[in-house]
Amino acid sequence: MKKIFLTGGTGLIGTQTIPFLKQAGFEVYVLTIGDEVNHDGVTFIKGNLFDKQAMDNILEEVKPEYLLHYAWLSTGLFNDNMNFDFLTSSVDLLKAFAKCGGKRAVMAGTYAEYGYHNENLKEDMPAEPINIYSQCKDFVRQIAQSYCKNNGISFGWGRIFSAFGKETDPRRLTSHVVNCLNANQQVIIRSGSLIRDYIYTKDIAAAFVAFLNSPVEGIVNICTGKGTSIHDYVMKLASIIGKEDFVIFKEQSSPQQVRVVGDSTRLNKEVGFYPKYCIEKALKEIVL
């Protein structure tokens, strides 16, 4: 059985990824800071990503053939200095993976690496990161790509677009809207005209496993290729809950990208993955 080492496995996307990894025949080892209990083909290993020696020891013991690296800061901390710590620890993790005989590594990036564009974002566009978070992500990509090439490791980088799922962090849009509406509170949206490429966390997870299990290398957009305004997304959510009247739109200018939609050609044609969920189907699964 193929061994994989997964970081960020208890997060929003990571928890959805584990079932797909098991289904694909992987023996899963998950780095955790908690006390999760092992179950059918999944081993949780308590450890600190920032402790280089500890990570070296863990990787040497597990000796995984595959690495899937999600772990990073939570939402909203886009200019926090911790991003630099994740940068260095990500590179150290990859080196430890190589040292123990790893063969294929896939890591998670972000659409924010592209910068400001109105056309669909393609993988061959030059990176123009918009904050420290995306700068650190893109720097990891560059180093990892060169390091893997130099050490005979297959490498993939999945740039995630606007993820949504069963969220608990109130800073995330879906969680904020659901929490407010369930409490019969008004939701005020100030930039409803912004366009985003919304992709359900289950589709993100399945896409990463398909990517990992393929020979495809380099950058791949983890997206749907379809744009939806924040206005329409929020109203779809409010409609499912039955509280459209609680949503108020006060359109204001925003420093964010006006339109963020990915080109899904590589994901569809090369990886062979197509998202299974439309927004409505995913939102019903989340809130009902």
Tab-separated table of C-alpha atoms in Angstrom:
chain	number	residue	atom	x	y	z
A	1	MET	CA	0.000	0.000	0.000
A	2	LYS	CA	1.221	3.516	-0.856
A	3	LYS	CA	2.187	5.611	2.159
A	4	ILE	CA	1.324	9.301	2.266
A	5	PHE	CA	2.205	11.941	4.831
A	6	LEU	CA	-0.477	14.628	5.132
A	7	THR	CA	-0.155	18.000	6.858
A	8	GLY	CA	-3.168	20.181	7.605
A	9	GLY	CA	-5.205	17.000	7.784
A	10	THR	CA	-7.495	18.287	10.540
A	11	GLY	CA	-8.313	21.543	8.718
A	12	LEU	CA	-11.197	22.596	6.474
A	13	ILE	CA	-9.845	20.847	3.376
A	14	GLY	CA	-7.661	18.230	5.029
A	15	THR	CA	-10.527	16.517	6.851
A	16	GLN	CA	-12.332	16.120	3.526
A	17	THR	CA	-9.191	14.761	1.874
A	18	ILE	CA	-8.619	11.748	4.121
A	19	PRO	CA	-11.609	9.694	2.811
A	20	PHE	CA	-10.515	10.288	-0.797
A	21	LEU	CA	-6.959	9.209	0.032
A	22	LYS	CA	-8.245	5.998	1.633
A	23	GLN	CA	-10.504	5.366	-1.353
A	24	ALA	CA	-7.486	5.775	-3.644
A	25	GLY	CA	-5.615	3.089	-1.737
A	26	PHE	CA	-3.260	5.185	0.384
A	27	GLU	CA	-2.048	4.329	3.859
A	28	VAL	CA	-2.496	7.729	5.485
A	29	TYR	CA	-0.253	9.326	8.108
A	30	VAL	CA	-1.516	12.683	9.376
A	31	LEU	CA	0.477	15.295	11.280
A	32	THR	CA	-1.594	16.743	14.115
A	33	ILE	CA	-1.196	18.982	17.134
A	34	GLY	CA	-4.173	17.343	18.847
A	35	ASP	CA	-4.958	13.899	20.213
A	36	GLU	CA	-6.923	12.381	17.329
A	37	VAL	CA	-7.542	8.630	17.487
A	38	ASN	CA	-6.189	6.347	14.760
A	39	HIS	CA	-8.764	4.557	12.623
A	40	ASP	CA	-8.945	2.303	9.542
A	41	GLY	CA	-5.813	3.019	7.563
A	42	VAL	CA	-5.247	6.452	9.134
A	43	THR	CA	-2.479	7.091	11.663
A	44	PHE	CA	-2.347	10.442	13.452
A	45	ILE	CA	1.106	11.556	14.550
A	46	LYS	CA	1.367	14.344	17.098
A	47	GLY	CA	4.105	16.771	16.148
A	48	ASN	CA	5.151	20.357	15.533
A	49	LEU	CA	5.768	21.388	11.940
A	50	PHE	CA	8.213	24.051	13.178
A	51	ASP	CA	10.387	21.545	15.066
A	52	LYS	CA	12.827	20.506	12.337
A	53	GLN	CA	14.444	17.668	14.259
A	54	ALA	CA	11.103	16.229	15.299
A	55	MET	CA	9.861	16.342	11.703
A	56	ASP	CA	13.059	14.719	10.459
A	57	ASN	CA	12.506	11.899	12.962
A	58	ILE	CA	8.829	11.459	12.034
A	59	LEU	CA	9.515	11.315	8.307
A	60	GLU	CA	12.405	8.904	8.829
A	61	GLU	CA	10.133	6.600	10.812
A	62	VAL	CA	7.167	6.716	8.404
A	63	LYS	CA	9.184	6.775	5.148
A	64	PRO	CA	6.264	7.940	2.988
A	65	GLU	CA	6.426	7.755	-0.804
A	66	TYR	CA	3.970	10.659	-1.106
A	67	LEU	CA	3.617	14.036	0.587
A	68	LEU	CA	0.511	16.244	0.569
A	69	HIS	CA	1.192	19.545	2.311
A	70	TYR	CA	-1.754	21.795	3.216
A	71	ALA	CA	-0.675	23.200	6.590
A	72	TRP	CA	-0.491	26.993	6.778
A	73	LEU	CA	-1.980	29.906	8.715
A	74	SER	CA	-5.707	30.300	9.228
A	75	THR	CA	-7.876	32.696	7.280
A	76	GLY	CA	-7.253	36.418	7.386
A	77	LEU	CA	-3.645	36.506	8.622
A	78	PHE	CA	-2.320	37.518	5.238
A	79	ASN	CA	0.500	39.750	6.497
A	80	ASP	CA	1.352	37.946	9.715
A	81	ASN	CA	5.018	37.118	10.338
A	82	MET	CA	4.059	33.474	10.908
A	83	ASN	CA	3.867	33.155	7.120
A	84	PHE	CA	7.670	33.267	7.053
A	85	ASP	CA	7.817	30.428	9.581
A	86	PHE	CA	5.554	28.320	7.383
A	87	LEU	CA	7.796	29.144	4.437
A	88	THR	CA	10.945	27.797	6.099
A	89	SER	CA	9.199	24.817	7.697
A	90	SER	CA	7.684	23.839	4.332
A	91	VAL	CA	11.131	23.739	2.742
A	92	ASP	CA	12.524	21.768	5.700
A	93	LEU	CA	9.627	19.323	5.426
A	94	LEU	CA	10.355	18.735	1.756
A	95	LYS	CA	14.046	18.132	2.488
A	96	ALA	CA	13.154	15.589	5.183
A	97	PHE	CA	10.755	13.913	2.737
A	98	ALA	CA	13.511	13.637	0.130
A	99	LYS	CA	15.999	12.320	2.674
A	100	CYS	CA	13.716	9.404	3.573
A	101	GLY	CA	13.190	8.409	-0.072
A	102	GLY	CA	10.022	10.331	-0.997
A	103	LYS	CA	8.928	10.143	-4.638
A	104	ARG	CA	6.072	12.630	-5.191
A	105	ALA	CA	5.136	15.818	-3.356
A	106	VAL	CA	2.060	17.975	-3.901
A	107	MET	CA	1.615	21.260	-2.034
A	108	ALA	CA	-1.213	23.767	-1.703
A	109	GLY	CA	-0.884	27.274	-3.090
A	110	THR	CA	-3.337	30.128	-3.558
A	111	TYR	CA	-4.942	32.120	-6.351
A	112	ALA	CA	-3.526	35.261	-4.681
A	113	GLU	CA	-0.148	34.349	-6.168
A	114	TYR	CA	-1.454	35.571	-9.542
A	115	GLY	CA	-2.124	39.154	-8.505
A	116	TYR	CA	-4.663	41.457	-10.153
A	117	HIS	CA	-6.128	40.352	-13.496
A	118	ASN	CA	-9.589	40.430	-15.036
A	119	GLU	CA	-9.145	37.521	-17.443
A	120	ASN	CA	-9.280	33.883	-16.382
A	121	LEU	CA	-6.105	33.007	-14.485
A	122	LYS	CA	-3.847	30.511	-16.255
A	123	GLU	CA	-0.958	28.572	-14.783
A	124	ASP	CA	1.598	30.060	-17.186
A	125	MET	CA	0.919	33.632	-16.046
A	126	PRO	CA	3.784	35.258	-14.113
A	127	ALA	CA	3.264	35.368	-10.349
A	128	GLU	CA	2.454	38.781	-8.879
A	129	PRO	CA	1.625	38.001	-5.211
A	130	ILE	CA	-0.582	40.537	-3.444
A	131	ASN	CA	0.419	40.049	0.218
A	132	ILE	CA	2.981	38.341	2.464
A	133	TYR	CA	0.892	35.157	2.542
A	134	SER	CA	0.909	34.759	-1.234
A	135	GLN	CA	4.521	35.925	-1.516
A	136	CYS	CA	5.612	33.196	0.894
A	137	LYS	CA	3.474	30.625	-0.889
A	138	ASP	CA	4.973	31.469	-4.267
A	139	PHE	CA	8.484	31.482	-2.833
A	140	VAL	CA	7.910	27.968	-1.451
A	141	ARG	CA	6.692	26.893	-4.888
A	142	GLN	CA	9.801	28.186	-6.606
A	143	ILE	CA	12.195	26.600	-4.114
A	144	ALA	CA	10.274	23.320	-3.969
A	145	GLN	CA	10.071	23.043	-7.743
A	146	SER	CA	13.824	23.528	-8.118
A	147	TYR	CA	14.654	21.266	-5.186
A	148	CYS	CA	12.441	18.444	-6.462
A	149	LYS	CA	13.878	18.695	-9.958
A	150	ASN	CA	17.386	18.546	-8.522
A	151	ASN	CA	16.559	15.517	-6.369
A	152	GLY	CA	14.435	13.400	-8.672
A	153	ILE	CA	11.101	14.057	-6.935
A	154	SER	CA	7.862	14.568	-8.847
A	155	PHE	CA	6.327	17.878	-7.766
A	156	GLY	CA	2.874	19.445	-8.054
A	157	TRP	CA	1.507	22.785	-6.825
A	158	GLY	CA	-2.276	23.225	-6.546
A	159	ARG	CA	-3.467	26.823	-6.481
A	160	ILE	CA	-6.730	26.824	-4.550
A	161	PHE	CA	-9.443	29.300	-5.505
A	162	SER	CA	-12.372	30.430	-3.316
A	163	ALA	CA	-12.929	27.479	-1.002
A	164	PHE	CA	-16.168	27.029	0.905
A	165	GLY	CA	-17.407	24.231	3.117
A	166	LYS	CA	-18.558	23.358	6.620
A	167	GLU	CA	-16.689	26.221	8.209
A	168	THR	CA	-16.420	27.230	11.839
A	169	ASP	CA	-14.113	30.242	11.511
A	170	PRO	CA	-16.390	33.337	11.723
A	171	ARG	CA	-13.920	35.297	9.561
A	172	ARG	CA	-14.886	33.167	6.575
A	173	LEU	CA	-17.821	34.403	4.496
A	174	THR	CA	-19.931	31.239	4.553
A	175	SER	CA	-19.594	30.774	8.310
A	176	HIS	CA	-20.338	34.446	8.973
A	177	VAL	CA	-23.488	34.432	6.851
A	178	VAL	CA	-24.782	31.144	8.275
A	179	ASN	CA	-24.134	32.201	11.870
A	180	CYS	CA	-25.886	35.555	11.410
A	181	LEU	CA	-28.903	34.148	9.601
A	182	ASN	CA	-29.353	31.299	12.078
A	183	ALA	CA	-29.366	33.927	14.837
A	184	ASN	CA	-31.885	36.064	12.909
A	185	GLN	CA	-29.307	38.824	12.548
A	186	GLN	CA	-28.762	41.049	9.541
A	187	VAL	CA	-25.907	40.283	7.175
A	188	ILE	CA	-24.311	43.350	5.584
A	189	ILE	CA	-22.350	42.725	2.381
A	190	ARG	CA	-20.228	45.641	1.202
A	191	SER	CA	-18.621	44.234	-1.961
A	192	GLY	CA	-21.288	42.078	-3.542
A	193	SER	CA	-20.181	42.754	-7.111
A	194	LEU	CA	-16.809	41.010	-6.713
A	195	ILE	CA	-16.569	37.827	-8.791
A	196	ARG	CA	-15.084	34.652	-7.336
A	197	ASP	CA	-14.476	31.074	-8.446
A	198	TYR	CA	-16.212	29.206	-5.620
A	199	ILE	CA	-15.224	25.571	-5.170
A	200	TYR	CA	-16.557	23.217	-2.493
A	201	THR	CA	-14.020	21.701	-0.098
A	202	LYS	CA	-15.047	18.162	-1.080
A	203	ASP	CA	-14.212	18.965	-4.703
A	204	ILE	CA	-10.918	20.555	-3.636
A	205	ALA	CA	-10.028	17.432	-1.666
A	206	ALA	CA	-10.954	15.094	-4.511
A	207	ALA	CA	-9.041	17.278	-6.978
A	208	PHE	CA	-5.868	17.155	-4.881
A	209	VAL	CA	-6.037	13.364	-4.579
A	210	ALA	CA	-6.544	13.036	-8.339
A	211	PHE	CA	-3.613	15.423	-8.872
A	212	LEU	CA	-1.453	13.499	-6.408
A	213	ASN	CA	-2.324	10.205	-8.085
A	214	SER	CA	-1.480	11.523	-11.556
A	215	PRO	CA	1.874	12.121	-13.281
A	216	VAL	CA	1.042	15.817	-13.785
A	217	GLU	CA	3.680	18.225	-12.488
A	218	GLY	CA	3.939	21.964	-11.900
A	219	ILE	CA	1.105	24.391	-11.167
A	220	VAL	CA	-2.506	23.266	-11.480
A	221	ASN	CA	-5.472	25.515	-10.677
A	222	ILE	CA	-7.877	23.910	-8.209
A	223	CYS	CA	-10.977	25.702	-9.455
A	224	THR	CA	-14.255	25.339	-11.344
A	225	GLY	CA	-13.508	27.806	-14.132
A	226	LYS	CA	-16.800	29.589	-13.385
A	227	GLY	CA	-17.324	32.999	-11.806
A	228	THR	CA	-20.093	33.881	-9.329
A	229	SER	CA	-20.606	37.261	-7.685
A	230	ILE	CA	-20.477	37.476	-3.914
A	231	HIS	CA	-24.021	38.882	-4.134
A	232	ASP	CA	-25.320	35.776	-5.899
A	233	TYR	CA	-23.367	33.415	-3.652
A	234	VAL	CA	-24.730	34.978	-0.456
A	235	MET	CA	-28.273	35.066	-1.809
A	236	LYS	CA	-28.093	31.376	-2.775
A	237	LEU	CA	-27.073	30.644	0.806
A	238	ALA	CA	-29.766	32.890	2.289
A	239	SER	CA	-32.408	31.318	0.040
A	240	ILE	CA	-31.557	27.816	1.250
A	241	ILE	CA	-31.858	28.972	4.863
A	242	GLY	CA	-35.013	30.900	3.963
A	243	LYS	CA	-33.906	34.298	5.216
A	244	GLU	CA	-33.161	36.402	2.139
A	245	ASP	CA	-34.691	39.479	3.790
A	246	PHE	CA	-31.943	39.516	6.401
A	247	VAL	CA	-29.247	40.258	3.780
A	248	ILE	CA	-28.404	43.900	3.055
A	249	PHE	CA	-26.051	44.996	0.287
A	250	LYS	CA	-24.144	48.272	0.665
A	251	GLU	CA	-21.822	48.314	-2.329
A	252	GLN	CA	-18.490	49.945	-1.530
A	253	SER	CA	-15.143	50.069	-3.293
A	254	SER	CA	-12.762	47.296	-2.291
A	255	PRO	CA	-8.968	46.840	-2.508
A	256	GLN	CA	-9.521	43.186	-3.383
A	257	GLN	CA	-9.314	41.750	-6.892
A	258	VAL	CA	-12.505	42.556	-8.805
A	259	ARG	CA	-12.591	39.212	-10.609
A	260	VAL	CA	-10.848	35.982	-9.610
A	261	VAL	CA	-11.698	33.057	-11.895
A	262	GLY	CA	-9.329	30.238	-12.757
A	263	ASP	CA	-8.705	28.456	-16.025
A	264	SER	CA	-9.516	24.806	-15.264
A	265	THR	CA	-8.065	23.277	-18.444
A	266	ARG	CA	-5.091	21.542	-16.808
A	267	LEU	CA	-7.231	20.187	-13.974
A	268	ASN	CA	-9.872	18.906	-16.405
A	269	LYS	CA	-7.796	17.672	-19.333
A	270	GLU	CA	-4.479	16.631	-17.791
A	271	VAL	CA	-5.416	15.571	-14.257
A	272	GLY	CA	-8.769	14.318	-15.518
A	273	PHE	CA	-10.794	15.896	-12.723
A	274	TYR	CA	-14.087	17.775	-12.997
A	275	PRO	CA	-15.862	19.221	-9.922
A	276	LYS	CA	-18.944	17.229	-8.928
A	277	TYR	CA	-20.793	19.917	-6.969
A	278	CYS	CA	-22.605	23.035	-8.141
A	279	ILE	CA	-22.845	25.816	-5.549
A	280	GLU	CA	-26.481	25.102	-4.688
A	281	LYS	CA	-25.910	21.377	-4.114
A	282	ALA	CA	-22.858	22.051	-1.937
A	283	LEU	CA	-24.584	24.741	0.147
A	284	LYS	CA	-27.550	22.475	0.809
A	285	GLU	CA	-25.179	19.787	2.048
A	286	ILE	CA	-23.485	22.340	4.317
A	287	VAL	CA	-26.533	23.917	5.960
A	288	LEU	CA	-29.338	21.340	5.802
